[in-house]
Short mmCIF file of C-alpha atoms and ligand atoms in Angstrom, two decimals:
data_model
loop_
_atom_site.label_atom_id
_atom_site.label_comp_id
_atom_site.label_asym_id
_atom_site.label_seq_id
_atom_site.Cartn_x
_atom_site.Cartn_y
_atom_site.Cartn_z
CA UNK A 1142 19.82 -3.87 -14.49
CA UNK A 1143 17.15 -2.01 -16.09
CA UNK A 1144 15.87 1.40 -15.82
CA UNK A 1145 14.30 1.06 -13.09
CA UNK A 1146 16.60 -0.25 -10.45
CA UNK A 1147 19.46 2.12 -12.42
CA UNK A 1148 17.05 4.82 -11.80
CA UNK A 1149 16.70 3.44 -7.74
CA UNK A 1150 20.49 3.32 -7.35
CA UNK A 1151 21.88 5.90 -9.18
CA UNK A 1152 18.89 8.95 -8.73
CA UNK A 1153 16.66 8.98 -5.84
CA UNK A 1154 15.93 5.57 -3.82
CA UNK A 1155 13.53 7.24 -1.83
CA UNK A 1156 11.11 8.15 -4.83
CA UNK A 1157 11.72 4.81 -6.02
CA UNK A 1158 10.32 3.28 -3.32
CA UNK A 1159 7.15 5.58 -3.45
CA UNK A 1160 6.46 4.32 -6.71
CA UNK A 1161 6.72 0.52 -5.76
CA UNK A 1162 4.75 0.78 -3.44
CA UNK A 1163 2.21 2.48 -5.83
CA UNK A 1164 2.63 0.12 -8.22
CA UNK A 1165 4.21 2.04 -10.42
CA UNK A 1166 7.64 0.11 -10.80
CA UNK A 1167 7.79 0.36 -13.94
CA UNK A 1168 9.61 2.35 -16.90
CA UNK A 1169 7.98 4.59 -19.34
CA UNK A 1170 8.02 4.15 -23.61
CA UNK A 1171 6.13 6.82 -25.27
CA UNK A 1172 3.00 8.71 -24.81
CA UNK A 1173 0.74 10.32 -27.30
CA UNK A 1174 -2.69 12.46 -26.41
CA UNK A 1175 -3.83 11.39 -23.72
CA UNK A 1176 -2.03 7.91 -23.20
CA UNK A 1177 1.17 6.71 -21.99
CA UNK A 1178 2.62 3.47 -22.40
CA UNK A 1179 5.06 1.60 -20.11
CA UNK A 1180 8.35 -0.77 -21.54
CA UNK A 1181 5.65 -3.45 -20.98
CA UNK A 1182 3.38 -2.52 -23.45
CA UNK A 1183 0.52 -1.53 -20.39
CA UNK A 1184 -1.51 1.75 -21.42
CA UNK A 1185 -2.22 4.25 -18.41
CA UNK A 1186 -4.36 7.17 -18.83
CA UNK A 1187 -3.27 10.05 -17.97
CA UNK A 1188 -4.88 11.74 -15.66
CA UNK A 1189 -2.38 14.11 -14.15
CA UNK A 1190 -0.79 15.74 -16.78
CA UNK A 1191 2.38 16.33 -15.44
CA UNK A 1192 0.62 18.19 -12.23
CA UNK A 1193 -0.77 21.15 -15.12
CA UNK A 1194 2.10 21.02 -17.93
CA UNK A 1195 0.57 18.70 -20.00
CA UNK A 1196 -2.57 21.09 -21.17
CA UNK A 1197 -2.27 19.64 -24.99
CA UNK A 1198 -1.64 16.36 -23.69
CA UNK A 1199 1.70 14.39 -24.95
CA UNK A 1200 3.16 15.27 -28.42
CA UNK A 1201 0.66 17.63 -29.30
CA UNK A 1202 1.46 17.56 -33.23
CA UNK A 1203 1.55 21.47 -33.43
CA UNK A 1204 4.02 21.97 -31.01
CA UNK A 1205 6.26 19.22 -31.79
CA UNK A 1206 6.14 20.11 -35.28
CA UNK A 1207 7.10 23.94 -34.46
CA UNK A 1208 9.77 22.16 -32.04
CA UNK A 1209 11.09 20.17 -35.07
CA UNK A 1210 11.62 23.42 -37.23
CA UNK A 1211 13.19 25.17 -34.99
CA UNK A 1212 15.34 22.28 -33.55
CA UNK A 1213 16.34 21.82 -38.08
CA UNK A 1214 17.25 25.86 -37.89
CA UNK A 1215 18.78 26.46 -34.21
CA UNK A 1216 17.79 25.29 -31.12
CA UNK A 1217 20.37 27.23 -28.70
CA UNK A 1218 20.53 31.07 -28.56
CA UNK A 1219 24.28 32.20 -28.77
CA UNK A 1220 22.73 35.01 -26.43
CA UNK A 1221 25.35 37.63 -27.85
CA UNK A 1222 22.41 38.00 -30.82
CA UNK A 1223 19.12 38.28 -30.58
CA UNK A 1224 16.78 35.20 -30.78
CA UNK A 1225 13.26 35.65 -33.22
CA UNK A 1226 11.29 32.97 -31.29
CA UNK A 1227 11.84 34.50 -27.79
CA UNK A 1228 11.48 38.27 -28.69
CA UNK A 1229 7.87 36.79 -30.46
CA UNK A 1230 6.96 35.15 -27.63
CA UNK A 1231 7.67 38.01 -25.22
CA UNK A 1232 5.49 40.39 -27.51
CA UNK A 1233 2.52 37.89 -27.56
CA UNK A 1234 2.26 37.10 -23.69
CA UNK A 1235 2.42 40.92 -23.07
CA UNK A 1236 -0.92 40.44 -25.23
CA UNK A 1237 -2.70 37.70 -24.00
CA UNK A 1238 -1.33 38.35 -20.02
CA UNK A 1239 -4.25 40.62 -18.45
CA UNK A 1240 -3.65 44.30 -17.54
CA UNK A 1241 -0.18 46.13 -18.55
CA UNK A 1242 2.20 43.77 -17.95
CA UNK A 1243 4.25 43.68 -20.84
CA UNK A 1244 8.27 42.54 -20.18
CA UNK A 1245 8.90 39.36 -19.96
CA UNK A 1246 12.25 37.55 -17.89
CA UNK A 1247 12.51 33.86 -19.36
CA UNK A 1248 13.71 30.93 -17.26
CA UNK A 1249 13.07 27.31 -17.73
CA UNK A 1250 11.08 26.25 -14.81
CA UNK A 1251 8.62 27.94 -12.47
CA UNK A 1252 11.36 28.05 -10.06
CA UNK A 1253 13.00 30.05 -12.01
CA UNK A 1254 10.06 31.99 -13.21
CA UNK A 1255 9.52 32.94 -9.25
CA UNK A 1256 13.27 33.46 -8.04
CA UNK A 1257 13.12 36.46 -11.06
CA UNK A 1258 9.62 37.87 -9.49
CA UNK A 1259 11.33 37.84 -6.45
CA UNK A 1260 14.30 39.57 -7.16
CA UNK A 1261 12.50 41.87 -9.05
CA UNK A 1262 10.21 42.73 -6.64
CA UNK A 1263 12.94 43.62 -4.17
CA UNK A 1264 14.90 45.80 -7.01
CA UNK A 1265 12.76 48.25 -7.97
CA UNK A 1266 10.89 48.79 -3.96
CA UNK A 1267 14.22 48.48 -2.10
CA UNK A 1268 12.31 46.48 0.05
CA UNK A 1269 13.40 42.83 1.33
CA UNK A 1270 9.84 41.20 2.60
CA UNK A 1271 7.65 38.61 0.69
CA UNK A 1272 4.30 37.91 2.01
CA UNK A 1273 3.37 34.56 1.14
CA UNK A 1274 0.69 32.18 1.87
CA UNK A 1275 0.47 28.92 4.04
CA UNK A 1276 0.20 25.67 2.11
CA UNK A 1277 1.34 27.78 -1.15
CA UNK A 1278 4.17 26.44 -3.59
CA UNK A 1279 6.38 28.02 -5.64
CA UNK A 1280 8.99 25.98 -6.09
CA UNK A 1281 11.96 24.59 -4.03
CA UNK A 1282 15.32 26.17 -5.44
CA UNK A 1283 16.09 28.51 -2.43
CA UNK A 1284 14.44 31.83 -2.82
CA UNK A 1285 11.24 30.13 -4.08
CA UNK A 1286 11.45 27.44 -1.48
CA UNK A 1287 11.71 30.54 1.01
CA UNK A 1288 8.20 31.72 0.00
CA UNK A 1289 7.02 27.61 0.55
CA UNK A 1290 6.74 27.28 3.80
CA UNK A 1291 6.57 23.48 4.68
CA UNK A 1292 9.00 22.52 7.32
CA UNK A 1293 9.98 19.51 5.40
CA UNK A 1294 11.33 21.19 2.31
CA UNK A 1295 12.63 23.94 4.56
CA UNK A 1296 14.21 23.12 7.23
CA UNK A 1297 16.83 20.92 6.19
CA UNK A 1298 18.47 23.35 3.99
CA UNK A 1299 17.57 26.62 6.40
CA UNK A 1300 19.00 28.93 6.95
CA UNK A 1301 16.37 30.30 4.29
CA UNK A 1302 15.94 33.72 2.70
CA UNK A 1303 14.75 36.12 5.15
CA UNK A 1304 12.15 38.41 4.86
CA UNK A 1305 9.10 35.94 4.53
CA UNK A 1306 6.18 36.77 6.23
CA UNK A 1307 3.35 33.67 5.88
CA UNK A 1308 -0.05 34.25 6.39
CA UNK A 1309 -3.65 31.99 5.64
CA UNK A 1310 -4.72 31.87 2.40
CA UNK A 1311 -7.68 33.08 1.22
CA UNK A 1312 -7.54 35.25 4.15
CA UNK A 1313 -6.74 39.24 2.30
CA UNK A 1314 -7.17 41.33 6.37
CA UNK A 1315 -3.92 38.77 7.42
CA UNK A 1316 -2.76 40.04 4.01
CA UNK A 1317 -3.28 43.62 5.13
CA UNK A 1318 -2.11 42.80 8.92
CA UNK A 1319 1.00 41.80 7.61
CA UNK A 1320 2.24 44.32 5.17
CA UNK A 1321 4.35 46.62 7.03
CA UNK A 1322 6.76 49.37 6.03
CA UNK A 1323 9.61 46.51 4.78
CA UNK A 1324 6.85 44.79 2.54
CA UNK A 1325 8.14 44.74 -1.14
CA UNK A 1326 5.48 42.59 -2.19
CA UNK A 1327 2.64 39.68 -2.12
CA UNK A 1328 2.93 36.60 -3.90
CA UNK A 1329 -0.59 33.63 -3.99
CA UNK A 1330 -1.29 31.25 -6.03
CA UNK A 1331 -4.88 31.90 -7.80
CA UNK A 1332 -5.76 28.46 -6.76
CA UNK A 1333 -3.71 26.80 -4.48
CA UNK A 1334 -2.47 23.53 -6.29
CA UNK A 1335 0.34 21.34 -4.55
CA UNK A 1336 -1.41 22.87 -1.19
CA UNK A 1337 -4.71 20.60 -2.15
CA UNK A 1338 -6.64 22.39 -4.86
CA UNK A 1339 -7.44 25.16 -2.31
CA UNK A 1340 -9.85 27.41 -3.90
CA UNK A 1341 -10.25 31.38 -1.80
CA UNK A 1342 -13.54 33.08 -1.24
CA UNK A 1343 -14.90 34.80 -4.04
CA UNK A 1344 -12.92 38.22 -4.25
CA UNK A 1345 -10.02 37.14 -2.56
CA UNK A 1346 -7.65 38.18 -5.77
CA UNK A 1347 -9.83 41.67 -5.97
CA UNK A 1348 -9.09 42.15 -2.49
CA UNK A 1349 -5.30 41.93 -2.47
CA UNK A 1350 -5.04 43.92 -5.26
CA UNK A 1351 -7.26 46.62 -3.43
CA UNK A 1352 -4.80 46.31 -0.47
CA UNK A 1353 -2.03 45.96 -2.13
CA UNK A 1354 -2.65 49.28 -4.89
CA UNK A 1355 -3.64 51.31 -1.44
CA UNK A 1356 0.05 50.50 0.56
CA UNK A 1357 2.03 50.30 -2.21
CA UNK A 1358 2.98 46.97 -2.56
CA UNK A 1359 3.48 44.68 -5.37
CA UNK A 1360 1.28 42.01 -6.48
CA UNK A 1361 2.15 38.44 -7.56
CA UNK A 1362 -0.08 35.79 -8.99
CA UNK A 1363 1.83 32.41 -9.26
CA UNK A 1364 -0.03 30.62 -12.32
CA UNK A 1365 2.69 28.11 -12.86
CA UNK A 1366 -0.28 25.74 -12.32
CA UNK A 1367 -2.84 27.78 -12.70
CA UNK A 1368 -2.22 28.98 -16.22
CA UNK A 1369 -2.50 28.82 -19.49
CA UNK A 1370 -6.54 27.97 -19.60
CA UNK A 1371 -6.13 25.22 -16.92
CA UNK A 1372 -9.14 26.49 -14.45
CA UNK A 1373 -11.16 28.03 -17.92
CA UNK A 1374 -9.55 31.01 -18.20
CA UNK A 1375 -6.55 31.21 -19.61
CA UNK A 1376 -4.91 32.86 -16.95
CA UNK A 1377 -7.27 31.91 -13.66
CA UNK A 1378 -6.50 35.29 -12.23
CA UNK A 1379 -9.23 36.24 -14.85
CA UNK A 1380 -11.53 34.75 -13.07
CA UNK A 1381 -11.36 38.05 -10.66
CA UNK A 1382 -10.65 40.44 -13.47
CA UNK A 1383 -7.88 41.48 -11.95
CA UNK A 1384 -4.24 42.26 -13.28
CA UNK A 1385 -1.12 41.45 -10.51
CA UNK A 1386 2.07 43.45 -11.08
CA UNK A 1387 4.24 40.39 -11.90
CA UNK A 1388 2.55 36.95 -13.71
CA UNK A 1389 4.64 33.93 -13.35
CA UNK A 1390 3.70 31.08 -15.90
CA UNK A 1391 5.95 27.96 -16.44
CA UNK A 1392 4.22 24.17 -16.58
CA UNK A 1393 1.70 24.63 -19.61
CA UNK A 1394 3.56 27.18 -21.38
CA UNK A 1395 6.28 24.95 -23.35
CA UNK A 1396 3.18 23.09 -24.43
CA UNK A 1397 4.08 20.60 -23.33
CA UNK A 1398 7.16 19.59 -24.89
CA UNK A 1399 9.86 21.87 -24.19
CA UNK A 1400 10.39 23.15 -20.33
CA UNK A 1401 9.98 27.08 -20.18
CA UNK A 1402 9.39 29.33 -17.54
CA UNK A 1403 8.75 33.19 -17.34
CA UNK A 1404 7.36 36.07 -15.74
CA UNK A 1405 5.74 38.77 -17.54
CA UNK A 1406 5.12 42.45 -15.74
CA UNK A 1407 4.74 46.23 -16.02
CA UNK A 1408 7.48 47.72 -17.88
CA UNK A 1409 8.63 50.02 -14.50
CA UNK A 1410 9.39 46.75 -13.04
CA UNK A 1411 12.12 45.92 -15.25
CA UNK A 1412 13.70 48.96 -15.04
CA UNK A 1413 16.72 47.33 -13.22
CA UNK A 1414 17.69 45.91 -16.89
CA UNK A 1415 18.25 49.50 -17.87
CA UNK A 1416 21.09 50.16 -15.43
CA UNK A 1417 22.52 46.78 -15.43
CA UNK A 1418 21.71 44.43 -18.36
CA UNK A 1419 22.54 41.51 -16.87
CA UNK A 1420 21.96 41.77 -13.07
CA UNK A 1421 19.84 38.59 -13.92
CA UNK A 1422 20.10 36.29 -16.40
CA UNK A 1423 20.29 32.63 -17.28
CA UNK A 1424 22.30 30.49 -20.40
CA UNK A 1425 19.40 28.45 -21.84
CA UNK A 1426 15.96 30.69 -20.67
CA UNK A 1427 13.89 31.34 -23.19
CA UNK A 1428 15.80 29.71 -25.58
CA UNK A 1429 14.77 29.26 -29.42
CA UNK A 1430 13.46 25.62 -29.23
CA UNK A 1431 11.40 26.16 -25.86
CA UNK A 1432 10.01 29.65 -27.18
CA UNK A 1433 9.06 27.79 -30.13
CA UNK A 1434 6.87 25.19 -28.36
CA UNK A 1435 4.98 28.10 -26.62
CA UNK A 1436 4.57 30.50 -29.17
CA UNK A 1437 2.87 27.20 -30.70
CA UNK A 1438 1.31 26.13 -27.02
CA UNK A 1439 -0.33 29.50 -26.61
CA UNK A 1440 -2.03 29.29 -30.52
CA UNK A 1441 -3.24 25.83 -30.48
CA UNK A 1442 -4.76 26.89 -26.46
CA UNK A 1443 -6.22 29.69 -28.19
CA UNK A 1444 -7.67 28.53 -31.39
CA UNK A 1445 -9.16 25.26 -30.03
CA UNK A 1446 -10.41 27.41 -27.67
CA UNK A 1447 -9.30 25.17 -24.45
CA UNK A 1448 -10.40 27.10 -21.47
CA UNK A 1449 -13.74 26.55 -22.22
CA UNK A 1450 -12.88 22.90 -23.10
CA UNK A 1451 -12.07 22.73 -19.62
CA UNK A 1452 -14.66 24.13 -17.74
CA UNK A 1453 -17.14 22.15 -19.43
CA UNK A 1454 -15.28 18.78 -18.71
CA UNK A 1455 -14.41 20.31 -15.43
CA UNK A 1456 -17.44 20.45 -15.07
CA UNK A 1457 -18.53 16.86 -16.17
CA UNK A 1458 -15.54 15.22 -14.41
CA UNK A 1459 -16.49 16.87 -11.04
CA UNK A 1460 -20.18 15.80 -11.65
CA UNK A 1461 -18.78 12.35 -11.72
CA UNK A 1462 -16.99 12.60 -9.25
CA UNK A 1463 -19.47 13.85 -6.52
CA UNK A 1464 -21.80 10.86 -7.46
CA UNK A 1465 -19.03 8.84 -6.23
CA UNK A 1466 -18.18 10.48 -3.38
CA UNK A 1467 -22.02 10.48 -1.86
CA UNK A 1468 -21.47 6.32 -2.46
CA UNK A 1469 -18.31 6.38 -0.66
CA UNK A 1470 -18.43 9.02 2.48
CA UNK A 1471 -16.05 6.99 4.56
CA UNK A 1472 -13.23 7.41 1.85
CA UNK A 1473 -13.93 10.26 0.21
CA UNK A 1474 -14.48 13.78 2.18
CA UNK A 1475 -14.70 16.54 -0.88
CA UNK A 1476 -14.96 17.00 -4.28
CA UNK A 1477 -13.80 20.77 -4.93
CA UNK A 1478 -11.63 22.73 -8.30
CA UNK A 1479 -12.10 24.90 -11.19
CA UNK A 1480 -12.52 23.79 -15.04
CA UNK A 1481 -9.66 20.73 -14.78
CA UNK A 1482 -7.96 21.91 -11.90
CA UNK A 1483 -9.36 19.43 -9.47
CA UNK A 1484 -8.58 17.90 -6.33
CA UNK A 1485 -10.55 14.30 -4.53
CA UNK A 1486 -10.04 14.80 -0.89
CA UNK A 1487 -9.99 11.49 0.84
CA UNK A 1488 -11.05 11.22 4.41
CA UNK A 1489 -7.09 9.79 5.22
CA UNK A 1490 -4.24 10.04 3.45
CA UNK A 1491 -3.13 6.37 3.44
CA UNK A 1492 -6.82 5.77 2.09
CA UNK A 1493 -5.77 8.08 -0.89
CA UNK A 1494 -2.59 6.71 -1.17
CA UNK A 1495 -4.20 3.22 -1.70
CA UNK A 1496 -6.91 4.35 -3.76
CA UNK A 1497 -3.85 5.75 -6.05
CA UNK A 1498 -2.44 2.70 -6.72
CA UNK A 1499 -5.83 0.54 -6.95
CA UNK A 1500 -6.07 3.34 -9.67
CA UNK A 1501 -2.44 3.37 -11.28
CA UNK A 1502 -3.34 -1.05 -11.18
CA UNK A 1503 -6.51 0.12 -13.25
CA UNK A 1504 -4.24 2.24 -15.73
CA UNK A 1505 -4.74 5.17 -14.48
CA UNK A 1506 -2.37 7.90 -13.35
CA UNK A 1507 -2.71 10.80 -10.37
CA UNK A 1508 -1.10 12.30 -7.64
CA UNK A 1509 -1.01 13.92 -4.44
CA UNK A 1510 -1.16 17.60 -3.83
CA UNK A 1511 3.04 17.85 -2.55
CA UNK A 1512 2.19 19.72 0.53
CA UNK A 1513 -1.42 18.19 1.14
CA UNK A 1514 -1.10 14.42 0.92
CA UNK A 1515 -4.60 13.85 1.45
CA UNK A 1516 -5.60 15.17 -1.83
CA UNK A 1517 -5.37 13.45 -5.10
CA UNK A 1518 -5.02 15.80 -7.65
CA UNK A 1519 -6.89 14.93 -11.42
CA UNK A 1520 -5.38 17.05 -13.96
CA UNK A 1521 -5.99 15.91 -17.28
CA UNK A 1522 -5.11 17.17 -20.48
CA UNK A 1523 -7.80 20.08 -21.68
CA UNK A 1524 -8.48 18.00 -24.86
CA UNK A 1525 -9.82 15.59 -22.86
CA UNK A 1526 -12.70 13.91 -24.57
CA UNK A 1527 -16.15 12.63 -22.50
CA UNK A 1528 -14.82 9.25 -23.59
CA UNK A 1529 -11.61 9.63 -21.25
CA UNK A 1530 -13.72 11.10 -18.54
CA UNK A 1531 -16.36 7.81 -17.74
CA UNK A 1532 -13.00 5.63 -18.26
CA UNK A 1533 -11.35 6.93 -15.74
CA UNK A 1534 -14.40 7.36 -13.53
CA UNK A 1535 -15.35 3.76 -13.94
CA UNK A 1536 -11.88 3.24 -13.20
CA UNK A 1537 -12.29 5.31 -9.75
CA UNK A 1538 -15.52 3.12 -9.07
CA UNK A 1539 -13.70 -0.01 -8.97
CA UNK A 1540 -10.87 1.75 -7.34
CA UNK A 1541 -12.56 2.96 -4.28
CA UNK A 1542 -14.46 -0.79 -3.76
CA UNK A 1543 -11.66 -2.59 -3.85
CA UNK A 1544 -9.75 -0.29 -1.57
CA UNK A 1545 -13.23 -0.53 0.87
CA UNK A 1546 -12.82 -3.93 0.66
CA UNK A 1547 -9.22 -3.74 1.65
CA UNK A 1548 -9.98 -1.58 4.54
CA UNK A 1549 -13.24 -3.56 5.37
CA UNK A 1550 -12.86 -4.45 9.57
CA UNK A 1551 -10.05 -1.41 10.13
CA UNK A 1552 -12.41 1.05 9.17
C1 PLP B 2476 5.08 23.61 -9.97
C2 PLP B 2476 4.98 24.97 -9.42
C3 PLP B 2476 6.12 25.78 -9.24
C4 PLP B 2476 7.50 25.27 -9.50
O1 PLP B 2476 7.70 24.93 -10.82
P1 PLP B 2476 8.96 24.00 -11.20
O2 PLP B 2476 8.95 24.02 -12.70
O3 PLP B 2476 8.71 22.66 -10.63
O4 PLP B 2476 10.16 24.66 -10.63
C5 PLP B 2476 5.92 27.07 -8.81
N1 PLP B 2476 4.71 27.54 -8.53
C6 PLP B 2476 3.59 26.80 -8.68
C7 PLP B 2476 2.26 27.40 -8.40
C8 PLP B 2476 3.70 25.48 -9.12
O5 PLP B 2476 2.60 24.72 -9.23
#
């Protein structure tokens, strides 16, 4: 049997069948930049990046060369001593994370990153409820998946966290409506990104943090997928100049290669630590090897200066894409993001699920937004070249006619 069908028997048949029917039934070999190749030897551009993570694209040499050093010296924390890599790369996101935030709690996902910004957020306000935004994600262990409200995730495993409040985003008076005297704090996503590359009205982010500063409440931006120069800032939150109380960051920060998530906040908020040490904690977060690849991540982001890499291909890319979507109204409905944060809203779903795999056939790889299956989300790497951009837009062209030829007397 190979990979594939082990993969189909042994994992998840379900997914396995998504990807047939994609196309994609296939195993991958190695990847490098901005390629990946399949056992077969078939090259597929990548233009999803592992949904934000892959900001440096595959194997970025610096990281996987800091990786390699570290993984020669020692990899694994023996937590009962303290680790140089992790205390370093607390110290520099408390410098390049905007306002005061300055303590960092390290996970390994964005999960992880959120269940600590949760339970933080109800330690030091005493407070139990989360406001939290329709169509927003923040993962799916169960606090996070409490503050992602989509039925389908939710209510098979509900009972769920109480205390949730969910309100429209990019709409800061529901924000206001809904704080009440039990509120603990806010959490949004800068830019909506499994929800469909929902972008709020200008001064949405200036307006919570208005509201929230006036009653109290806590602030939390979610840039899981939003980070780490992504939308052309390297936090998008920037965008707004404002600060939240609590920054979750996970995807892009391992650079990568290594999985690594964290949140990074005012020092007040970690107070809890004080009195109790280890009322949260976890075995491998922040460990050596992953706080390695993003102490390297966050220089190579920096130096190379990718945010504005991205908004200028953003830029380009969306360009593109518009031109095609004024020759193909009947498939595709908008065009809408921020640097390479960008989502191609089809006018059906199963029209952009077809117009995936004509694409993935083409060597080209996407992917829905998880809670807004009408849009495919392009998230290339931010080193990106103009090159990689007109392939897979010529790629796209043939994409769309072929699957307007498919649907030629249905639509
Ligand atoms: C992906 C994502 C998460 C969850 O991260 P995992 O590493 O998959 O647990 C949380 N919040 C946002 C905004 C995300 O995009």
């Amino acid at each position: 049997m190979n990979a594939f069908e082990l993969y189909e028997r042994h994992v998840n048949p379900g997914l396995a069948g998504l990807l047939r029917f994609t196309g994609l039934d296939v195993v991958e070999d190695h990847a490098e930049g901005m390629y990946v190749w399949d056992t077969q030897g078939k090259r597929y551009l990548d233009f999803l990046g592992l949904y934000g993570t892959l900001n440096l694209g595959h194997r970025h040499p610096r990281v996987v060369e800091a990786v390699k050093r570290q993984l020669d010296r020692m990899p694994m924390s023996v937590r009962v001593m303290i680790s140089e890599p992790t205390a370093r790369l607390a110290a520099r996101l408390a410098e390049i994370t905007p306002g005061d935030l300055s303590m960092t709690f390290f996970g390994n996902s964005g999960a992880e990153a959120v269940e600590a910004a949760f339970k933080l957020a109800r330690m030091h306000t005493g407070k139990p409820e989360i406001v939290t935004t329709e169509k927003g994600f923040h993962g799916k262990t169960m606090g996070a998946l409490s503050l992602t409200p989509k039925p389908e995730y939710q209510e098979p495993v509900a009972p769920l966290v109480p205390g949730v409040k969910v309100v429209p985003f990019g709409d800061a008076d529901a924000v206001a409506a809904a704080i009440g005297p039990d509120t603990a704090a806010v959490i949004v996503e800068p830019i909506q990104g499994e929800g469909g590359i929902n972008l709020p009205p200008e001064g949405y982010l200036r307006e919570l943090r208005r509201i929230t500063a006036e009653r109290g409440v806590l602030l939390i931006f979610d840039e899981v997928q939003t980070g780490m120069g992504r939308t052309g800032r390297l936090w998008a939150s920037e965008w707004e100049g404002v600060a939240p109380d609590l920054l979750t960051s996970a995807k892009a920060l391992g650079g990568g290669v290594m999985p690594i998530g964290a949140v990074v906040g005012r020092a007040e908020l970690f107070e809890p630590f004080l009195e109790n040490p280890l009322v949260h904690s976890s075995t491998f977060g922040g460990n050596p090897l992953a706080a390695a690849a993003a102490l390297a991540a966050i220089e190579v982001t920096l130096e190379e200066d990718l945010p504005a890499r991205a908004l200028a291909m953003g830029e380009r890319l969306m360009q593109g894409l518009r031109e095609l979507a004024a020759r193909f109204p009947e498939l595709i409905a908008e065009v809408r993001g921020k640097g390479l944060l960008v989502g191609l809203e089809f006018t059906d779903a199963d029209i952009g699920a077809i117009a995936i795999s004509e694409l993935a056939a083409r060597g080209v790889l996407t992917a829905f937004g998880l809670n807004n299956p009408k849009v495919v989300r392009l998230e290339p790497p931010l080193i990106v070249e103009e090159v990689h951009i007109q392939e897979a837009l010529e790629a796209l062209e043939q994409s769309l006619k072929a699957t307007l030829e498919m649907l030629s007397g249905v639509l």
